[in-house]
Amino acid sequence: MADTAELKLPNWRNEELSYNEILEKYPSVSPFVILKADILRRGFTLTEKAKEHFDDSIYINAINNSEKDFGAVITSESKAPVGLLLRDGTAIGCSTNQNEGIRDPYVIDYVDDKFVITDQGEQIEDVDFWRKPDYYGKLTSKGNPMETVLTARPRRLDVFSANKYCNFWGRGEGCKFCSLGPAARFYRNNPEAALADPDEIEEAVVEALKQKGRFTTICTTAGSITTGDKLFDDEVKMYSEIYTRIRRHFKGDELRFQYVASAFDKEQLIRLKEATGNIAFTTNLEVPTAELFEWICPGKAKDVGYEGWKQRLYDAVEVLGKGNVNTQIVAGADLVQPNGFKTENESVEAILKLTEELAQHDVGVVANVWGVVSTIIFKNFYPPSLEYYTKVFSGVNDIQQKYGILTYFDDYKRCGTHPSSDLLRD
Ligand code: SF4
């Protein structure tokens, strides 16, 4: 059974500007990025013909992908691509269950020997899927398929199951848009079992790097670990253990490390940098005001606080340098009622105000499309309009450009999650 949201919006086509109308109204914004935002917002399905030609010996299929442990890809579909590629190289990390059924999804068809994205019968764009790397299907020494510990995007390796438990969820204070809740309940009495085996990750990375020229970055994210001598120390230890092993297999910076992690303090970041080399660091404020942070991210607000989280971002720039630190905003989650913004414009203004404030401290911002699934607390709400996302993504990018904050580790070639940083081109 697909992991879907429960809400439907039957009249959305009459109430919102369409993809073509947005292209006309915002001619300076890349049509690929606008299409990506709309696919992330509406999801996609495959026609029977497209399914026939979707060859899962060539492309990455959701059922081969361990991200289901992190709540991202759960589907009963046998043909369920985890990612799309547009003609300009824009990667779209999006499964067929993303925001499923809230609005009509795009339909991917197979026409004239190629895959095409269609909407109401109109062909919008050519499309391809993420290709399966050579290491998929090989086994670790413990007998597990390597893709269960290390997943692949077009140019990036992901360790997304380093820790499938989050202490904030364990305390009943998880973020209200986060889908990790079921995993947290499963591991609550045995959090150690939620930790990945560093040996298996090392083996998979070594195997993945044999495919020369494919991967430029490795990104790790995990549930927050608040324990240790001081807050988050055990989480720092976990990353150090994994990445000192990986680091010894290559000499320079040919593989960039990105940690999407809790708000480590200066001393912890220095320790992590010394252990694992030059790194990129992302720690997420998630929402644009302190009041919303307290409501939507109660665990993070209690342990660090909104201003404290910002200060740790500023400190991170001191340790790691400009262009190596950013934070994510889950655009749209701040519109959830009763405490969210009452209008889309208020949300846009707040996100851009925060982006400007952080940019003055050399901290980058990436914004994504909020994905609604039935396992989150905010499951009865929905992502806002395409015009809202166009304003957020282009506005955030304009501010990054103005301040010269070029976080290429999160751009269209490496990441695929944030349309705002896809507008950053090198
Ligand atoms: S910190 Fe928040 S978003 Fe991150 S895993 Fe925990 S509950 Fe989810």
Coordinates of C-alpha atoms and ligand atoms in Angstrom, one line a residue:
M1 CA 0.0 0.0 0.0
A2 CA 1.5 3.3 -1.0
D3 CA 2.3 5.8 1.8
T4 CA 0.0 8.5 0.7
A5 CA -1.6 11.6 2.2
E6 CA -5.3 11.6 2.8
L7 CA -6.3 15.0 1.4
K8 CA -7.5 15.6 -2.2
L9 CA -7.9 19.0 -3.9
P10 CA -10.4 18.4 -6.7
N11 CA -10.6 22.1 -7.9
W12 CA -7.0 23.0 -7.7
R13 CA -6.7 23.5 -11.5
N14 CA -9.3 26.3 -11.3
E15 CA -7.7 27.9 -8.3
E16 CA -4.0 28.0 -9.1
L17 CA -1.9 29.2 -12.1
S18 CA -0.8 26.3 -14.3
Y19 CA 2.7 25.4 -15.2
N20 CA 2.4 27.2 -18.6
E21 CA 0.9 30.3 -17.0
I22 CA 3.8 30.4 -14.5
L23 CA 6.3 30.1 -17.4
E24 CA 4.7 33.1 -19.0
K25 CA 4.6 35.1 -15.8
Y26 CA 8.2 34.3 -14.6
P27 CA 10.2 34.2 -17.9
S28 CA 13.5 34.7 -16.1
V29 CA 13.2 31.5 -14.0
S30 CA 14.4 28.3 -15.6
P31 CA 11.5 26.2 -17.0
F32 CA 13.3 23.1 -15.9
V33 CA 13.3 24.2 -12.3
I34 CA 9.6 25.3 -12.5
L35 CA 8.7 21.9 -13.9
K36 CA 10.8 20.2 -11.2
A37 CA 9.0 22.1 -8.5
D38 CA 5.6 21.1 -9.9
I39 CA 6.6 17.5 -10.2
L40 CA 7.7 17.5 -6.6
R41 CA 4.4 19.2 -5.7
R42 CA 2.1 16.9 -7.7
G43 CA 4.0 13.7 -8.1
F44 CA 3.9 11.5 -11.2
T45 CA 2.6 8.2 -12.5
L46 CA 3.7 5.9 -15.4
T47 CA 1.4 4.8 -18.2
E48 CA 1.4 1.0 -18.9
K49 CA 3.6 1.6 -22.0
A50 CA 6.1 3.6 -19.9
K51 CA 6.1 0.8 -17.3
E52 CA 6.8 -1.7 -20.1
H53 CA 9.9 0.3 -21.1
F54 CA 11.1 1.1 -17.6
D55 CA 13.8 -1.5 -17.3
D56 CA 14.8 -1.9 -13.6
S57 CA 18.1 -3.6 -14.6
I58 CA 19.1 -0.2 -16.0
Y59 CA 17.2 2.3 -13.8
I60 CA 16.9 2.6 -10.0
N61 CA 13.6 1.3 -8.8
A62 CA 12.1 2.1 -5.4
I63 CA 11.9 -1.5 -4.3
N64 CA 15.6 -1.7 -4.7
N65 CA 16.1 1.4 -2.5
S66 CA 16.7 1.3 1.2
E67 CA 15.4 4.8 1.6
K68 CA 12.1 3.3 2.7
D69 CA 13.6 3.0 6.1
F70 CA 13.8 6.8 6.3
G71 CA 10.2 7.0 5.3
A72 CA 10.9 8.4 1.8
V73 CA 10.1 5.6 -0.6
I74 CA 7.4 3.1 0.3
T75 CA 5.4 1.7 -2.5
S76 CA 3.6 -1.4 -3.7
E77 CA 4.3 -0.5 -7.3
S78 CA 6.7 -2.9 -9.0
K79 CA 7.8 -0.1 -11.5
A80 CA 8.5 2.9 -9.3
P81 CA 11.5 5.1 -10.3
V82 CA 13.1 7.1 -7.4
G83 CA 14.3 9.9 -9.6
L84 CA 13.9 11.7 -12.9
L85 CA 16.5 13.5 -15.1
L86 CA 15.6 16.5 -17.3
R87 CA 17.4 17.5 -20.5
D88 CA 19.6 20.1 -18.7
G89 CA 20.8 17.7 -16.1
T90 CA 18.3 18.7 -13.5
A91 CA 17.8 15.8 -11.1
I92 CA 14.4 15.3 -9.5
G93 CA 14.5 13.1 -6.4
C94 CA 10.9 12.1 -6.3
S95 CA 9.1 8.8 -6.0
T96 CA 5.7 8.0 -7.5
N97 CA 4.1 8.4 -4.0
Q98 CA 5.2 12.0 -3.5
N99 CA 2.2 14.1 -2.4
E100 CA 0.2 11.3 -4.2
G101 CA -3.4 12.2 -5.1
I102 CA -3.6 15.6 -3.5
R103 CA -3.5 17.2 -7.0
D104 CA -3.5 15.3 -10.3
P105 CA 0.0 13.9 -10.9
Y106 CA 2.0 14.3 -14.1
V107 CA 1.9 11.3 -16.3
I108 CA 5.1 9.8 -17.8
D109 CA 4.4 8.1 -21.2
Y110 CA 6.6 6.4 -23.8
V111 CA 6.2 8.0 -27.2
D112 CA 8.4 7.8 -30.3
D113 CA 11.1 5.7 -28.5
K114 CA 11.5 8.0 -25.5
F115 CA 10.0 8.8 -22.2
V116 CA 8.0 12.1 -22.0
I117 CA 6.3 14.0 -19.2
T118 CA 2.7 14.8 -20.0
D119 CA -0.2 16.7 -18.4
Q120 CA -3.8 16.3 -19.6
G121 CA -2.4 14.7 -22.8
E122 CA 0.0 17.5 -23.6
Q123 CA 3.7 16.6 -24.0
I124 CA 5.6 18.9 -21.7
E125 CA 9.3 17.6 -21.7
D126 CA 11.5 14.7 -22.5
V127 CA 12.6 12.8 -19.4
D128 CA 14.9 10.0 -18.3
F129 CA 15.3 8.1 -15.0
W130 CA 18.3 7.7 -12.6
R131 CA 20.6 5.0 -13.8
K132 CA 21.5 2.1 -11.6
P133 CA 25.2 2.2 -10.6
D134 CA 27.5 -0.8 -11.0
Y135 CA 27.6 -1.6 -7.2
Y136 CA 23.8 -2.1 -6.9
G137 CA 23.1 -5.8 -6.5
K138 CA 26.5 -6.6 -5.0
L139 CA 26.6 -7.9 -1.4
T140 CA 28.4 -6.7 1.7
S141 CA 30.4 -9.2 3.7
K142 CA 27.3 -9.5 5.9
G143 CA 25.3 -10.6 2.9
N144 CA 23.2 -7.5 2.5
P145 CA 22.7 -5.8 -0.9
M146 CA 25.0 -2.8 -0.9
E147 CA 22.1 -0.5 -1.9
T148 CA 20.5 -1.1 1.5
V149 CA 23.3 0.8 3.1
L150 CA 24.4 3.2 0.3
T151 CA 21.9 4.6 -2.2
A152 CA 22.8 6.5 -5.4
R153 CA 21.7 9.6 -7.2
P154 CA 23.1 10.5 -10.6
R155 CA 26.3 12.0 -9.2
R156 CA 26.0 11.5 -5.4
L157 CA 26.2 8.7 -2.9
D158 CA 23.8 8.8 0.0
V159 CA 24.1 7.2 3.4
F160 CA 20.5 7.8 4.5
S161 CA 20.2 5.1 7.0
A162 CA 23.2 5.8 9.3
N163 CA 20.7 6.1 12.1
K164 CA 17.0 5.3 11.6
Y165 CA 16.0 6.6 15.0
C166 CA 15.7 10.2 16.2
N167 CA 15.9 11.0 19.9
F168 CA 13.4 13.9 19.4
W169 CA 10.8 11.4 18.1
G170 CA 11.7 9.1 21.0
R171 CA 10.7 12.0 23.4
G172 CA 7.5 12.6 21.4
E173 CA 9.0 15.9 20.1
G174 CA 9.7 15.1 16.5
C175 CA 9.3 17.6 13.7
K176 CA 5.7 17.7 12.6
F177 CA 6.5 17.4 8.8
C178 CA 9.0 14.5 9.4
S179 CA 8.2 10.9 8.3
L180 CA 10.6 9.2 10.6
G181 CA 8.0 8.6 13.3
P182 CA 7.1 4.9 12.5
A183 CA 10.8 4.0 12.5
A184 CA 11.3 5.9 15.8
R185 CA 8.5 3.9 17.4
F186 CA 10.0 0.6 16.0
Y187 CA 13.5 1.4 17.5
R188 CA 12.4 3.2 20.6
N189 CA 13.4 0.3 23.0
N190 CA 16.6 -0.5 21.1
P191 CA 18.1 2.6 19.5
E192 CA 21.4 0.8 19.0
A193 CA 19.8 -1.4 16.4
A194 CA 18.9 1.6 14.3
L195 CA 22.6 2.4 13.7
A196 CA 24.1 1.3 10.4
D197 CA 27.2 -1.0 10.4
P198 CA 30.2 1.2 9.4
D199 CA 32.0 -1.8 7.9
E200 CA 29.1 -2.4 5.4
I201 CA 29.1 1.3 4.4
E202 CA 32.8 1.3 3.9
E203 CA 32.6 -1.8 1.7
A204 CA 29.8 -0.3 -0.4
V205 CA 31.6 3.0 -0.9
V206 CA 34.8 1.3 -2.0
E207 CA 32.8 -0.7 -4.5
A208 CA 30.9 2.4 -5.7
L209 CA 34.1 4.3 -6.4
K210 CA 35.3 1.6 -8.8
Q211 CA 32.8 3.2 -11.2
K212 CA 35.1 6.0 -12.3
G213 CA 33.7 9.4 -12.9
R214 CA 30.2 8.8 -11.7
F215 CA 30.2 10.2 -8.1
T216 CA 31.4 13.6 -6.9
T217 CA 29.8 13.8 -3.5
I218 CA 28.7 11.6 -0.6
C219 CA 26.0 12.9 1.7
T220 CA 25.0 11.4 5.0
T221 CA 21.9 12.2 7.0
A222 CA 20.4 10.5 10.1
G223 CA 18.0 10.9 12.9
S224 CA 19.4 13.2 15.6
I225 CA 21.3 11.6 18.4
T226 CA 21.1 14.0 21.4
T227 CA 23.2 11.8 23.8
G228 CA 26.9 11.9 24.7
D229 CA 29.1 13.9 27.1
K230 CA 27.4 16.9 25.7
L231 CA 24.4 17.4 23.3
F232 CA 25.0 15.6 20.0
D233 CA 28.4 14.1 20.9
D234 CA 27.3 10.6 20.1
E235 CA 26.1 11.8 16.7
V236 CA 29.5 13.4 16.0
K237 CA 31.1 10.1 17.0
M238 CA 28.9 8.1 14.6
Y239 CA 29.9 10.3 11.6
S240 CA 33.6 10.2 12.6
E241 CA 33.5 6.4 12.7
I242 CA 31.9 6.1 9.3
Y243 CA 33.9 8.7 7.5
T244 CA 37.4 8.1 8.8
R245 CA 37.1 4.7 7.3
I246 CA 35.9 6.1 4.0
R247 CA 38.5 8.8 3.9
R248 CA 41.4 6.4 3.9
H249 CA 40.4 5.1 0.5
F250 CA 41.3 8.2 -1.5
K251 CA 43.8 11.0 -1.2
G252 CA 42.4 14.4 -2.0
D253 CA 39.0 16.1 -2.2
E254 CA 37.8 14.1 -5.3
L255 CA 34.8 13.0 -3.2
R256 CA 33.1 15.8 -1.3
F257 CA 31.6 14.9 2.1
Q258 CA 28.3 16.5 3.2
Y259 CA 26.8 16.1 6.6
V260 CA 23.1 16.9 7.0
A261 CA 23.2 16.7 10.7
S262 CA 22.2 18.2 14.0
A263 CA 23.4 21.7 15.1
F264 CA 26.9 20.8 16.2
D265 CA 28.9 23.4 18.1
K266 CA 32.2 24.8 17.1
E267 CA 34.3 22.3 19.0
Q268 CA 32.4 19.3 17.6
L269 CA 32.8 20.7 14.0
I270 CA 36.5 21.1 14.5
R271 CA 36.7 17.6 15.8
L272 CA 34.7 16.3 12.8
K273 CA 36.8 18.2 10.3
E274 CA 40.0 17.0 11.8
A275 CA 38.7 13.4 11.7
T276 CA 37.2 13.4 8.2
G277 CA 38.8 16.3 6.2
N278 CA 37.1 19.2 4.4
I279 CA 33.4 18.9 4.7
A280 CA 30.2 20.6 3.8
F281 CA 27.7 21.0 6.6
T282 CA 23.9 21.4 6.5
T283 CA 21.9 21.8 9.7
N284 CA 18.3 22.7 9.3
L285 CA 16.2 25.6 10.7
E286 CA 13.2 24.1 8.7
V287 CA 10.9 27.1 9.3
P288 CA 11.4 30.9 9.0
T289 CA 10.4 32.1 12.5
A290 CA 11.2 31.2 16.1
E291 CA 7.5 30.8 17.0
L292 CA 6.9 28.3 14.2
F293 CA 10.1 26.5 15.2
E294 CA 8.7 26.0 18.7
W295 CA 5.5 24.6 17.4
I296 CA 6.7 22.5 14.4
C297 CA 10.2 21.4 15.7
P298 CA 9.6 21.2 19.5
G299 CA 12.6 18.9 20.3
K300 CA 15.1 21.1 18.4
A301 CA 13.6 24.2 19.9
K302 CA 13.9 22.8 23.5
D303 CA 17.5 21.6 23.2
V304 CA 19.1 24.4 21.1
G305 CA 16.4 27.0 20.3
Y306 CA 15.9 29.0 17.2
E307 CA 18.5 31.7 17.9
G308 CA 20.9 29.1 19.3
W309 CA 20.5 27.1 16.0
K310 CA 21.3 30.2 14.0
Q311 CA 24.4 31.0 16.1
R312 CA 25.7 27.4 15.5
L313 CA 25.3 28.0 11.7
Y314 CA 27.3 31.2 12.0
D315 CA 29.9 29.4 14.1
A316 CA 30.1 26.6 11.4
V317 CA 31.0 29.2 8.8
E318 CA 34.0 30.2 11.0
V319 CA 35.1 26.6 11.1
L320 CA 34.3 25.4 7.6
G321 CA 34.3 28.6 5.5
K322 CA 31.8 30.5 3.3
G323 CA 30.1 28.2 0.7
N324 CA 30.4 25.1 2.9
V325 CA 27.5 25.7 5.3
N326 CA 23.8 25.9 4.6
T327 CA 20.4 25.2 6.1
Q328 CA 17.1 23.9 4.7
I329 CA 13.7 25.4 4.8
V330 CA 10.7 23.1 4.3
A331 CA 8.8 25.6 2.2
G332 CA 5.0 25.2 2.8
A333 CA 5.1 23.5 6.2
D334 CA 4.9 27.0 7.7
L335 CA 1.5 27.5 6.2
V336 CA -0.1 24.7 8.2
Q337 CA -3.0 25.9 10.5
P338 CA -3.8 26.9 13.2
N339 CA -0.4 28.5 13.9
G340 CA 1.1 28.9 10.4
F341 CA 1.0 31.9 8.1
K342 CA -2.4 32.8 6.8
T343 CA -1.3 33.6 3.3
E344 CA 1.3 32.3 0.9
N345 CA 2.8 35.8 0.5
E346 CA 3.4 36.1 4.2
S347 CA 5.4 32.8 4.1
V348 CA 7.4 34.0 1.0
E349 CA 8.3 37.2 2.8
A350 CA 9.3 35.4 6.0
I351 CA 11.5 32.9 4.1
L352 CA 13.3 35.6 2.1
K353 CA 13.7 37.8 5.2
L354 CA 15.4 34.9 7.0
T355 CA 17.5 34.1 3.9
E356 CA 18.8 37.7 3.8
E357 CA 19.6 37.6 7.5
L358 CA 21.5 34.3 7.2
A359 CA 23.3 35.5 4.1
Q360 CA 24.7 38.5 6.0
H361 CA 26.5 35.8 8.1
D362 CA 27.6 33.8 4.9
V363 CA 25.2 31.0 5.6
G364 CA 23.4 29.6 2.6
V365 CA 19.7 28.6 2.4
V366 CA 18.1 25.8 0.4
A367 CA 14.4 25.5 0.1
N368 CA 12.5 22.4 -0.9
V369 CA 8.9 21.3 -1.7
W370 CA 7.2 19.9 1.3
G371 CA 6.3 16.3 0.8
V372 CA 3.1 15.1 2.5
V373 CA 2.7 11.4 3.4
S374 CA 0.3 9.7 5.8
T375 CA 3.0 9.0 8.4
I376 CA 3.6 12.6 9.3
I377 CA 1.8 14.7 12.0
F378 CA 0.9 17.3 9.4
K379 CA -0.7 14.7 7.0
N380 CA -4.0 16.5 6.5
F381 CA -2.4 19.5 4.8
Y382 CA -1.0 20.1 1.4
P383 CA 1.9 21.8 -0.4
P384 CA 1.0 25.3 -1.7
S385 CA 0.7 26.7 -5.2
L386 CA 3.4 26.5 -8.0
E387 CA 3.5 30.3 -8.0
Y388 CA 4.4 30.3 -4.3
Y389 CA 7.3 27.9 -4.9
T390 CA 8.5 29.9 -7.9
K391 CA 8.7 33.0 -5.8
V392 CA 10.4 31.2 -2.9
F393 CA 13.0 29.4 -5.1
S394 CA 13.9 32.3 -7.3
G395 CA 13.9 34.8 -4.4
V396 CA 16.2 32.5 -2.3
N397 CA 18.6 32.1 -5.3
D398 CA 18.7 35.9 -5.9
I399 CA 19.8 36.5 -2.4
Q400 CA 22.5 33.7 -2.6
Q401 CA 23.8 35.3 -5.8
K402 CA 23.8 38.8 -4.3
Y403 CA 25.9 37.7 -1.3
G404 CA 28.1 35.2 -3.4
I405 CA 27.1 32.2 -1.3
L406 CA 27.8 29.4 -3.8
T407 CA 27.0 26.1 -2.1
Y408 CA 27.7 24.0 -5.1
F409 CA 27.6 20.8 -3.0
D410 CA 23.8 21.2 -3.0
D411 CA 23.3 22.1 -6.7
Y412 CA 21.5 20.5 -9.5
K413 CA 24.3 18.1 -10.3
R414 CA 24.9 16.8 -6.8
C415 CA 21.7 16.9 -4.9
G416 CA 18.3 17.0 -6.7
T417 CA 16.2 17.9 -3.7
H418 CA 16.1 21.7 -3.7
P419 CA 14.9 23.7 -6.7
S420 CA 16.3 26.9 -5.1
S421 CA 19.9 25.7 -5.4
D422 CA 19.3 24.1 -8.8
L423 CA 19.2 27.7 -10.0
L424 CA 22.9 28.0 -9.0
R425 CA 24.9 27.2 -12.1
D426 CA 28.7 26.8 -12.3
Ligands
SF4_1 S1 15.4 16.3 13.8 FE1 13.3 16.5 13.1 S2 13.4 16.3 10.8 FE2 15.3 15.4 11.7 S3 14.9 13.2 12.0 FE3 14.4 14.2 13.9 S4 12.2 14.7 13.8 FE4 12.9 14.2 11.7

